Short mmCIF file of C-alpha atoms in Angstrom, two decimals:
data_model
loop_
_atom_site.label_atom_id
_atom_site.label_comp_id
_atom_site.label_asym_id
_atom_site.label_seq_id
_atom_site.Cartn_x
_atom_site.Cartn_y
_atom_site.Cartn_z
CA MET A 1 110.90 82.23 98.49
CA ASN A 2 113.14 85.25 98.92
CA ARG A 3 112.88 87.85 101.70
CA TYR A 4 113.92 91.42 101.00
CA ILE A 5 114.13 94.07 103.71
CA ILE A 6 113.51 97.57 102.38
CA ASN A 7 117.09 98.86 102.30
CA GLU A 8 119.81 100.20 100.03
CA ASN A 9 121.17 96.72 99.27
CA TYR A 10 118.12 95.81 97.23
CA MET A 11 116.34 99.09 96.45
CA LYS A 12 116.84 102.80 95.97
CA LEU A 13 115.25 104.59 98.92
CA THR A 14 113.47 107.78 97.94
CA GLY A 15 113.23 109.58 101.26
CA ARG A 16 114.16 109.45 104.90
CA GLY A 17 113.09 106.29 106.70
CA MET A 18 113.85 103.98 109.61
CA TYR A 19 113.49 100.33 110.60
CA ASP A 20 111.75 99.02 113.68
CA GLU A 21 112.62 95.80 115.49
CA ASP A 22 110.28 93.81 113.24
CA GLY A 23 112.11 94.92 110.09
CA ILE A 24 109.31 97.28 109.04
CA TYR A 25 110.58 100.29 107.10
CA TRP A 26 108.71 103.42 108.21
CA CYS A 27 108.15 106.32 105.80
CA SER A 28 107.03 109.73 106.99
CA LEU A 29 107.92 112.57 104.61
CA SER A 30 106.27 113.30 101.26
CA GLY A 31 107.87 111.27 98.48
CA SER A 32 109.42 108.66 100.74
CA GLY A 33 109.37 105.02 99.70
CA PHE A 34 111.50 102.88 97.41
CA GLU A 35 112.30 102.01 93.80
CA CYS A 36 113.59 98.68 92.50
CA HIS A 37 113.58 96.34 89.54
CA TYR A 38 111.56 93.17 90.02
CA LYS A 39 111.62 90.02 87.94
CA GLY A 40 109.33 87.20 88.99
CA ASN A 41 105.81 85.83 89.12
CA GLY A 42 103.51 88.20 91.00
CA LEU A 43 104.43 90.63 93.75
CA ASN A 44 102.81 91.44 97.07
CA ILE A 45 103.82 94.53 99.07
CA LYS A 46 102.37 94.68 102.58
CA LEU A 47 101.85 98.09 104.16
CA VAL A 48 101.16 98.91 107.79
CA GLY A 49 99.54 102.06 109.12
CA ASP A 50 100.25 104.19 112.15
CA LYS A 51 97.63 105.07 114.75
CA SER A 52 95.73 107.26 112.26
CA ALA A 53 94.75 104.13 110.32
CA GLU A 54 92.69 102.95 113.28
CA ILE A 55 90.38 105.97 113.12
CA PRO A 56 87.29 105.51 110.90
CA ASP A 57 86.28 108.16 108.34
CA ASN A 58 89.68 109.81 108.63
CA ASP A 59 90.51 110.69 105.02
CA LEU A 60 91.65 114.04 106.38
CA ASN A 61 94.74 112.30 107.78
CA TRP A 62 95.21 108.76 106.39
CA ALA A 63 98.51 108.24 104.60
CA ARG A 64 98.12 108.31 100.81
CA TYR A 65 100.34 106.15 98.57
CA ALA A 66 100.83 105.05 94.97
CA LEU A 67 102.47 102.03 93.34
CA TYR A 68 104.04 102.45 89.89
CA VAL A 69 105.09 99.83 87.35
CA ASP A 70 107.48 101.09 84.67
CA GLY A 71 106.41 104.65 85.42
CA GLU A 72 102.67 103.98 85.22
CA ARG A 73 100.53 104.37 88.34
CA LYS A 74 98.83 101.01 88.88
CA ILE A 75 97.54 101.21 92.46
CA GLU A 76 96.78 104.17 94.69
CA GLY A 77 94.83 104.74 97.86
CA GLN A 78 94.82 105.74 101.48
CA LEU A 79 95.90 103.54 104.34
CA ASP A 80 92.55 103.27 106.13
CA SER A 81 93.34 99.97 107.85
CA ILE A 82 96.22 98.76 109.98
CA THR A 83 97.54 96.57 107.18
CA ARG A 84 97.00 96.43 103.43
CA THR A 85 98.59 94.27 100.75
CA LEU A 86 99.20 95.69 97.29
CA THR A 87 99.15 92.90 94.70
CA LEU A 88 100.58 92.77 91.19
CA GLU A 89 99.72 89.58 89.30
CA GLY A 90 101.35 87.62 86.48
CA GLU A 91 104.89 87.57 85.17
CA ILE A 92 106.67 90.80 85.96
CA ASP A 93 109.94 92.20 84.62
CA ALA A 94 109.67 95.87 85.43
CA ASP A 95 110.74 98.83 87.52
CA ILE A 96 108.62 99.17 90.66
CA LYS A 97 108.13 102.32 92.71
CA LEU A 98 106.17 102.77 95.93
CA ILE A 99 105.81 106.40 96.99
CA LYS A 100 104.09 108.16 99.86
CA LEU A 101 102.00 110.92 98.30
CA SER A 102 100.97 112.68 101.50
CA GLU A 103 102.98 114.53 104.11
CA CYS A 104 104.47 113.53 107.43
CA ALA A 105 102.54 115.63 109.96
CA MET A 106 99.25 113.79 109.50
CA SER A 107 100.38 110.17 109.15
CA ASN A 108 103.12 107.66 108.41
CA LEU A 109 103.19 104.31 106.67
CA GLY A 110 105.36 101.25 107.10
CA ILE A 111 106.48 98.61 104.60
CA TYR A 112 107.03 95.02 105.65
CA PRO A 113 109.93 93.02 104.22
CA ILE A 114 108.89 91.70 100.82
CA ILE A 115 108.45 87.93 100.48
CA CYS A 116 108.49 86.81 96.84
CA ASP A 117 109.72 84.13 94.46
CA GLY A 118 111.36 86.69 92.18
CA VAL A 119 114.52 88.77 92.27
CA ILE A 120 114.72 92.39 93.43
CA THR A 121 117.60 94.64 92.38
CA PRO A 122 118.13 98.37 93.01
CA ILE A 123 117.48 101.13 90.50
CA PRO A 124 120.67 103.11 89.78
CA ASP A 125 120.98 106.58 91.27
CA LYS A 126 120.49 109.55 88.97
CA LYS A 127 123.48 111.75 88.18
CA LEU A 128 121.84 114.74 89.89
CA LYS A 129 120.54 114.60 93.47
CA LEU A 130 118.21 117.25 94.87
CA GLU A 131 116.66 118.02 98.23
CA ILE A 132 113.75 120.44 98.55
CA ILE A 133 112.85 121.98 101.90
CA GLY A 134 109.47 123.64 102.05
CA ASP A 135 105.88 123.83 103.20
CA SER A 136 102.48 122.89 101.77
CA ILE A 137 103.41 124.02 98.26
CA THR A 138 106.29 121.55 98.21
CA CYS A 139 103.98 118.79 99.52
CA GLY A 140 101.42 119.20 96.75
CA TYR A 141 98.69 120.34 99.15
CA GLY A 142 95.21 120.25 97.64
CA VAL A 143 96.49 119.71 94.11
CA ASP A 144 93.81 117.13 93.28
CA VAL A 145 90.88 119.55 93.61
CA ASN A 146 90.11 122.68 91.59
CA ASP A 147 88.07 124.59 94.15
CA PRO A 148 89.84 127.05 96.50
CA ASN A 149 86.91 126.85 98.92
CA ILE A 150 87.61 123.19 99.69
CA GLY A 151 89.79 122.52 102.73
CA PHE A 152 92.72 120.21 103.28
CA LYS A 153 92.70 116.41 103.16
CA THR A 154 95.57 114.04 102.61
CA ALA A 155 93.17 112.44 100.11
CA THR A 156 93.77 115.40 97.77
CA GLU A 157 97.50 115.83 98.41
CA ASP A 158 99.89 114.39 95.82
CA PHE A 159 103.63 115.00 95.95
CA THR A 160 104.07 113.71 92.39
CA LYS A 161 102.00 116.65 91.09
CA ALA A 162 103.96 119.28 93.02
CA TYR A 163 106.64 121.52 91.50
CA SER A 164 109.21 119.74 93.69
CA TYR A 165 108.72 116.30 92.14
CA LYS A 166 108.09 117.70 88.66
CA THR A 167 111.36 119.65 88.76
CA ALA A 168 113.24 116.42 89.40
CA GLN A 169 111.45 114.75 86.50
CA LEU A 170 112.41 117.56 84.13
CA LEU A 171 116.05 117.29 85.23
CA ASP A 172 116.09 113.46 85.40
CA ALA A 173 117.19 113.82 89.02
CA ASP A 174 116.64 112.04 92.30
CA VAL A 175 114.76 114.18 94.81
CA ARG A 176 113.96 114.06 98.50
CA ALA A 177 111.68 116.50 100.28
CA PHE A 178 111.54 117.82 103.80
CA SER A 179 108.26 119.71 103.89
CA ILE A 180 105.36 120.30 106.27
CA SER A 181 102.17 122.21 105.46
CA GLY A 182 101.60 125.43 107.37
CA TRP A 183 105.08 125.57 108.89
CA GLY A 184 107.68 128.30 108.66
CA ILE A 185 110.90 129.78 109.98
CA ILE A 186 109.54 131.94 112.83
CA SER A 187 105.81 131.20 112.66
CA GLY A 188 103.37 128.78 111.19
CA TYR A 189 100.39 130.09 109.26
CA VAL A 190 98.05 132.43 111.14
CA ASP A 191 94.87 133.93 109.70
CA SER A 192 95.69 137.36 111.12
CA PRO A 193 98.98 139.10 112.02
CA ASP A 194 97.21 140.32 115.16
CA LYS A 195 97.37 136.80 116.55
CA PRO A 196 100.44 135.36 118.33
CA PRO A 197 102.97 133.50 116.15
CA LEU A 198 102.58 129.73 115.86
CA THR A 199 105.93 128.77 117.33
CA ASP A 200 105.06 125.08 117.55
CA GLN A 201 105.06 124.94 113.74
CA LEU A 202 108.68 125.84 112.99
CA LEU A 203 110.54 123.60 110.56
CA PRO A 204 114.22 124.31 111.41
CA PRO A 205 114.30 122.39 114.74
CA TYR A 206 113.21 119.20 112.95
CA TYR A 207 115.44 119.32 109.88
CA THR A 208 118.05 117.13 111.56
CA LYS A 209 115.38 114.54 112.43
CA LEU A 210 113.59 111.90 110.40
CA GLY A 211 110.64 114.30 110.18
CA PHE A 212 107.68 115.33 112.32
CA SER A 213 104.31 113.68 112.81
CA HIS A 214 101.40 113.98 115.18
CA GLN A 215 101.18 110.18 114.97
CA LYS A 216 103.48 107.55 116.45
CA PHE A 217 104.63 104.71 114.23
CA ASP A 218 103.22 102.35 116.85
CA ASP A 219 102.89 102.13 120.64
CA ARG A 220 106.59 101.62 121.37
CA ASP A 221 108.34 104.49 123.11
CA GLY A 222 110.34 106.82 120.90
CA LEU A 223 109.00 105.61 117.57
CA GLU A 224 108.14 109.05 116.30
CA PRO A 225 110.02 110.69 113.43
CA GLN A 226 110.84 113.77 115.52
CA ASN A 227 112.71 111.57 118.03
CA ILE A 228 115.00 109.97 115.44
CA ASN A 229 118.20 111.70 114.31
CA TRP A 230 118.90 111.67 110.58
CA ASP A 231 122.25 110.52 109.19
CA PHE A 232 123.03 113.01 106.41
CA SER A 233 125.68 110.73 104.91
CA ARG A 234 122.87 108.48 103.64
CA TYR A 235 121.89 110.99 100.97
CA VAL A 236 124.17 113.80 99.79
CA PRO A 237 122.36 116.23 97.48
CA ASP A 238 124.18 118.19 94.80
CA LEU A 239 121.77 121.05 95.35
CA ILE A 240 119.26 121.94 98.05
CA VAL A 241 116.24 124.13 97.35
CA VAL A 242 114.79 126.07 100.31
CA ASN A 243 111.24 127.39 99.87
CA LEU A 244 110.15 128.78 103.24
CA GLY A 245 108.46 132.05 104.12
CA THR A 246 104.92 131.89 102.79
CA ASN A 247 103.53 130.96 106.20
CA ASP A 248 105.85 133.34 108.04
CA ASN A 249 104.48 136.18 105.94
CA SER A 250 101.01 135.65 107.39
CA TRP A 251 102.38 136.84 110.75
CA CYS A 252 105.12 139.22 109.53
CA THR A 253 103.08 141.29 107.09
CA GLY A 254 103.08 144.96 108.03
CA HIS A 255 105.70 144.55 110.76
CA GLU A 256 109.32 145.34 109.93
CA ASP A 257 110.55 144.02 113.29
CA ARG A 258 109.04 140.62 112.49
CA TYR A 259 110.60 140.57 109.04
CA ALA A 260 113.95 141.37 110.69
CA LYS A 261 113.53 138.35 112.94
CA TYR A 262 112.66 136.24 109.90
CA VAL A 263 115.89 137.35 108.22
CA GLU A 264 117.94 136.51 111.30
CA GLU A 265 116.39 133.06 111.81
CA TYR A 266 116.42 132.21 108.10
CA ALA A 267 120.17 132.92 107.99
CA LYS A 268 120.64 130.68 111.03
CA PHE A 269 118.71 127.90 109.31
CA LEU A 270 120.86 128.22 106.21
CA ASN A 271 123.86 127.69 108.45
CA THR A 272 122.26 124.47 109.73
CA VAL A 273 121.51 123.27 106.21
CA HIS A 274 125.05 124.03 105.07
CA SER A 275 126.61 122.39 108.15
CA CYS A 276 124.62 119.21 107.52
CA ASN A 277 125.38 119.26 103.77
CA PRO A 278 128.73 121.05 103.36
CA THR A 279 129.25 120.05 99.71
CA SER A 280 125.74 120.95 98.52
CA LYS A 281 124.88 124.10 96.63
CA ILE A 282 121.84 125.97 97.95
CA LEU A 283 119.07 127.72 96.05
CA CYS A 284 116.55 129.78 98.03
CA VAL A 285 113.24 130.45 96.28
CA MET A 286 110.02 132.29 96.99
CA GLY A 287 106.86 133.46 95.35
CA ILE A 288 104.47 130.79 94.08
CA MET A 289 101.65 131.94 96.38
CA LEU A 290 103.02 135.43 97.15
CA ASP A 291 106.26 137.37 96.92
CA GLU A 292 105.90 140.04 99.61
CA ILE A 293 108.48 138.32 101.79
CA ALA A 294 110.92 137.60 98.95
CA PRO A 295 113.19 140.64 99.58
CA TYR A 296 113.68 139.49 103.15
CA MET A 297 114.57 135.98 102.01
CA GLU A 298 117.15 137.54 99.71
CA LYS A 299 118.47 139.65 102.58
CA ALA A 300 118.86 136.52 104.72
CA VAL A 301 120.84 134.84 101.95
CA GLU A 302 123.19 137.83 101.75
CA GLN A 303 123.62 137.80 105.51
CA PHE A 304 124.44 134.08 105.48
CA ARG A 305 126.85 134.51 102.57
CA GLU A 306 128.75 137.26 104.38
CA GLN A 307 128.89 135.36 107.65
CA SER A 308 129.84 131.98 106.20
CA CYS A 309 131.91 133.01 103.15
CA PHE A 310 130.00 130.25 101.31
CA GLU A 311 129.50 131.45 97.75
CA GLN A 312 127.54 128.56 96.24
CA ILE A 313 124.16 129.94 97.33
CA TYR A 314 121.63 131.48 94.96
CA THR A 315 118.13 132.98 94.94
CA MET A 316 115.13 132.88 92.61
CA ARG A 317 111.62 134.29 92.58
CA PHE A 318 108.70 132.38 91.10
CA VAL A 319 105.86 134.08 89.26
CA PRO A 320 103.05 134.35 91.87
CA HIS A 321 99.83 132.64 90.91
CA ASP A 322 96.82 134.84 90.17
CA GLY A 323 94.06 132.37 89.42
CA SER A 324 94.57 132.38 85.65
CA LEU A 325 95.80 128.78 85.90
CA GLY A 326 93.24 127.83 88.52
CA TYR A 327 93.56 127.07 92.23
CA GLY A 328 93.74 123.95 94.36
CA ALA A 329 92.34 123.54 97.86
CA ASP A 330 92.59 126.57 100.17
CA TRP A 331 93.88 128.79 97.33
CA HIS A 332 96.94 126.60 96.82
CA PRO A 333 98.62 126.14 93.44
CA SER A 334 96.89 124.19 90.69
CA PRO A 335 98.65 121.47 88.68
CA ALA A 336 99.27 123.99 85.89
CA THR A 337 100.86 126.43 88.34
CA HIS A 338 103.10 123.66 89.67
CA ASP A 339 104.08 122.85 86.07
CA ARG A 340 105.04 126.47 85.43
CA ALA A 341 107.05 126.64 88.65
CA ALA A 342 108.82 123.35 87.91
CA LYS A 343 109.90 124.58 84.49
CA ALA A 344 111.31 127.80 85.96
CA LEU A 345 113.08 125.99 88.78
CA ALA A 346 114.55 123.34 86.47
CA GLU A 347 115.95 126.08 84.22
CA LYS A 348 117.53 127.84 87.21
CA ILE A 349 119.05 124.62 88.56
CA SER A 350 120.44 123.75 85.12
CA GLU A 351 122.08 127.18 85.00
CA ILE A 352 123.62 126.71 88.46
CA MET A 353 124.86 123.17 87.80
CA LYS A 354 126.61 123.94 84.49
#
């Protein structure tokens, strides 16, 4: 029998991750996991849950995953137990992909080293590498329901149906996401601008980390994604998409002083992104759910460009959704809206990367 640790020697990793002392590879962010080619008789992949998996009737937060064979989804579910083994039977000679469909804040999942009698080899990298930084829209929040009056569950969140993943498919690109629902640049989502800003839901402080989660990987000290620094040399994107501001707008609307602060902090975050990825082009986008804040995003880009003298930064506005293509949970984009956004974004990226 062969033993394969989940790492770059044997597989292509599809998101940020880390190993614990038992060799378990922990995934936190949407879209994280691995891809490989497997040839052998049967395959078992053992998953382990974080503390959320111990809580019964917790489909609001359980990590959601999918297992693909040659591009076809064969197994999907939520990690509602501490361990679960995904089993493929018979002779296999195929590309295998395990992907975390849900986001980091609610839960994480771990992957044990794979024990098998076959051979695992990595999938080659794509020619184009993308990173997409965003919020719930980037995560695929509520995309599996068609009722805007239904609230959030990780059970209805699917990164593979979001514009972020679909854009990469259209461009035949690798993609990694850094996205958290409800978070922003200067405030998380508030239901009234009369309320104080949610300053504990700001994405920029965590961009240099593995991620953020309300759950620990396990009971060992420090095993939380927000306590683990990320090594940016492990994945160098050709282009980074930044889609942040929808949640900020909930607090900024009607207040020019707040929009000015958004511009200032957005420009600072662009400096962080550029410092961590100095060779990557940057595309800042806005507008799938609203575009009121878009001019301020564009102003922040101009401010950053002037201060940094970095010219390879661009902007784009999406067509805001209006219900004609339906809604997902909590008035989030429907699959058709994500498709439209992915097409527009893929066209813009193609233009930039000529």
